[in-house]
Amino acid sequence: MRQLIDQIRTQIPFDLSEEERCGESCHGCSGKLLIYLESELDEWEAKLDQGVVPGFADLSRLAGKARKIATVLRRNGLMPEEAQA
C-alpha cells in the first residue's frame, strides 16, 4: 500500500495552483478530485501508521480511484497522456 501511495503521489500533480487546476477545459472538477484523492492517501497513511493491514480489495479500490482521477486530469490537460497512476 505504501508503494501504491508513493506512486500516486509521484504521478498525480497535487502541487498545482488553484488557477492551474481550473483551466479552460473542465470535464469534472480537478481541484475537488485532487483534494479528495489526497485525503484518501492521507487517511491510508494514518491507518498504516496505526498498524492496519490493507487487503487486496483496498489496494484495488485506491488504485481504481487514482486511475479515474488521472483520466479526468488528462482530459482537463493537467497531466500528459503517457502518465498513468
mmCIF file of C-alpha atoms in Angstrom:
data_model
loop_
_atom_site.group_PDB
_atom_site.id
_atom_site.type_symbol
_atom_site.label_atom_id
_atom_site.label_comp_id
_atom_site.label_asym_id
_atom_site.label_seq_id
_atom_site.Cartn_x
_atom_site.Cartn_y
_atom_site.Cartn_z
ATOM 1 C CA MET A 1 0.000 0.000 0.000
ATOM 2 C CA ARG A 2 2.829 2.405 0.817
ATOM 3 C CA GLN A 3 4.343 1.746 -2.616
ATOM 4 C CA LEU A 4 0.998 2.469 -4.261
ATOM 5 C CA ILE A 5 0.605 5.683 -2.256
ATOM 6 C CA ASP A 6 4.132 6.787 -3.210
ATOM 7 C CA GLN A 7 3.445 6.007 -6.866
ATOM 8 C CA ILE A 8 0.204 8.001 -6.830
ATOM 9 C CA ARG A 9 1.829 10.956 -5.055
ATOM 10 C CA THR A 10 4.638 10.927 -7.638
ATOM 11 C CA GLN A 11 2.440 10.727 -10.726
ATOM 12 C CA ILE A 12 -0.559 12.884 -9.794
ATOM 13 C CA PRO A 13 0.124 16.653 -9.858
ATOM 14 C CA PHE A 14 -1.034 17.584 -6.342
ATOM 15 C CA ASP A 15 1.135 20.709 -6.363
ATOM 16 C CA LEU A 16 -0.898 22.587 -8.991
ATOM 17 C CA SER A 17 -2.082 26.051 -8.032
ATOM 18 C CA GLU A 18 -5.804 26.739 -7.917
ATOM 19 C CA GLU A 19 -5.516 28.691 -11.170
ATOM 20 C CA GLU A 20 -3.839 25.735 -12.889
ATOM 21 C CA ARG A 21 -6.457 23.292 -11.574
ATOM 22 C CA CYS A 22 -9.268 25.326 -13.102
ATOM 23 C CA GLY A 23 -8.114 25.684 -16.692
ATOM 24 C CA GLU A 24 -10.075 26.245 -19.870
ATOM 25 C CA SER A 25 -11.313 22.684 -20.190
ATOM 26 C CA CYS A 26 -13.395 21.183 -17.410
ATOM 27 C CA HIS A 27 -14.662 17.606 -17.514
ATOM 28 C CA GLY A 28 -15.000 17.197 -13.761
ATOM 29 C CA CYS A 29 -13.694 19.469 -11.026
ATOM 30 C CA SER A 30 -9.954 18.798 -10.928
ATOM 31 C CA GLY A 31 -9.500 20.766 -7.716
ATOM 32 C CA LYS A 32 -12.094 18.781 -5.799
ATOM 33 C CA LEU A 33 -10.834 15.491 -7.193
ATOM 34 C CA LEU A 34 -7.257 16.281 -6.147
ATOM 35 C CA ILE A 35 -8.397 17.243 -2.646
ATOM 36 C CA TYR A 36 -10.443 14.049 -2.408
ATOM 37 C CA LEU A 37 -7.600 11.806 -3.568
ATOM 38 C CA GLU A 38 -5.091 13.490 -1.283
ATOM 39 C CA SER A 39 -7.414 12.967 1.693
ATOM 40 C CA GLU A 40 -7.757 9.282 0.752
ATOM 41 C CA LEU A 41 -3.965 8.940 0.652
ATOM 42 C CA ASP A 42 -3.573 10.760 3.979
ATOM 43 C CA GLU A 43 -6.222 8.527 5.540
ATOM 44 C CA TRP A 44 -4.471 5.368 4.357
ATOM 45 C CA GLU A 45 -1.101 6.606 5.587
ATOM 46 C CA ALA A 46 -2.616 7.207 9.022
ATOM 47 C CA LYS A 47 -4.202 3.738 9.015
ATOM 48 C CA LEU A 48 -0.904 2.141 8.028
ATOM 49 C CA ASP A 49 0.867 4.024 10.822
ATOM 50 C CA GLN A 50 -1.709 2.532 13.232
ATOM 51 C CA GLY A 51 -0.920 -0.979 12.009
ATOM 52 C CA VAL A 52 -3.942 -1.563 9.771
ATOM 53 C CA VAL A 53 -3.150 -4.134 7.091
ATOM 54 C CA PRO A 54 -4.933 -3.417 3.808
ATOM 55 C CA GLY A 55 -6.438 -6.207 1.787
ATOM 56 C CA PHE A 56 -6.340 -6.699 -1.945
ATOM 57 C CA ALA A 57 -9.745 -5.024 -2.277
ATOM 58 C CA ASP A 58 -8.408 -1.912 -0.513
ATOM 59 C CA LEU A 59 -5.424 -1.729 -2.862
ATOM 60 C CA SER A 60 -7.634 -2.270 -5.878
ATOM 61 C CA ARG A 61 -10.128 0.396 -4.798
ATOM 62 C CA LEU A 62 -7.437 3.029 -4.204
ATOM 63 C CA ALA A 63 -5.679 2.230 -7.496
ATOM 64 C CA GLY A 64 -9.002 2.453 -9.332
ATOM 65 C CA LYS A 65 -9.826 5.831 -7.811
ATOM 66 C CA ALA A 66 -6.392 7.154 -8.747
ATOM 67 C CA ARG A 67 -6.746 5.884 -12.331
ATOM 68 C CA LYS A 68 -10.161 7.505 -12.746
ATOM 69 C CA ILE A 69 -8.955 10.817 -11.331
ATOM 70 C CA ALA A 70 -5.853 10.694 -13.558
ATOM 71 C CA THR A 71 -8.139 10.206 -16.561
ATOM 72 C CA VAL A 72 -10.112 13.339 -15.655
ATOM 73 C CA LEU A 73 -6.890 15.295 -15.107
ATOM 74 C CA ARG A 74 -5.632 14.218 -18.542
ATOM 75 C CA ARG A 75 -8.921 15.275 -20.153
ATOM 76 C CA ASN A 76 -8.551 18.643 -18.456
ATOM 77 C CA GLY A 77 -4.998 18.985 -19.798
ATOM 78 C CA LEU A 78 -3.359 18.790 -16.370
ATOM 79 C CA MET A 79 -1.404 15.575 -16.957
ATOM 80 C CA PRO A 80 0.433 14.309 -20.011
ATOM 81 C CA GLU A 81 -1.251 11.470 -21.862
ATOM 82 C CA GLU A 82 1.540 8.990 -21.103
ATOM 83 C CA ALA A 83 1.384 9.490 -17.308
ATOM 84 C CA GLN A 84 -0.534 6.745 -15.530
ATOM 85 C CA ALA A 85 -1.477 6.394 -11.891
#
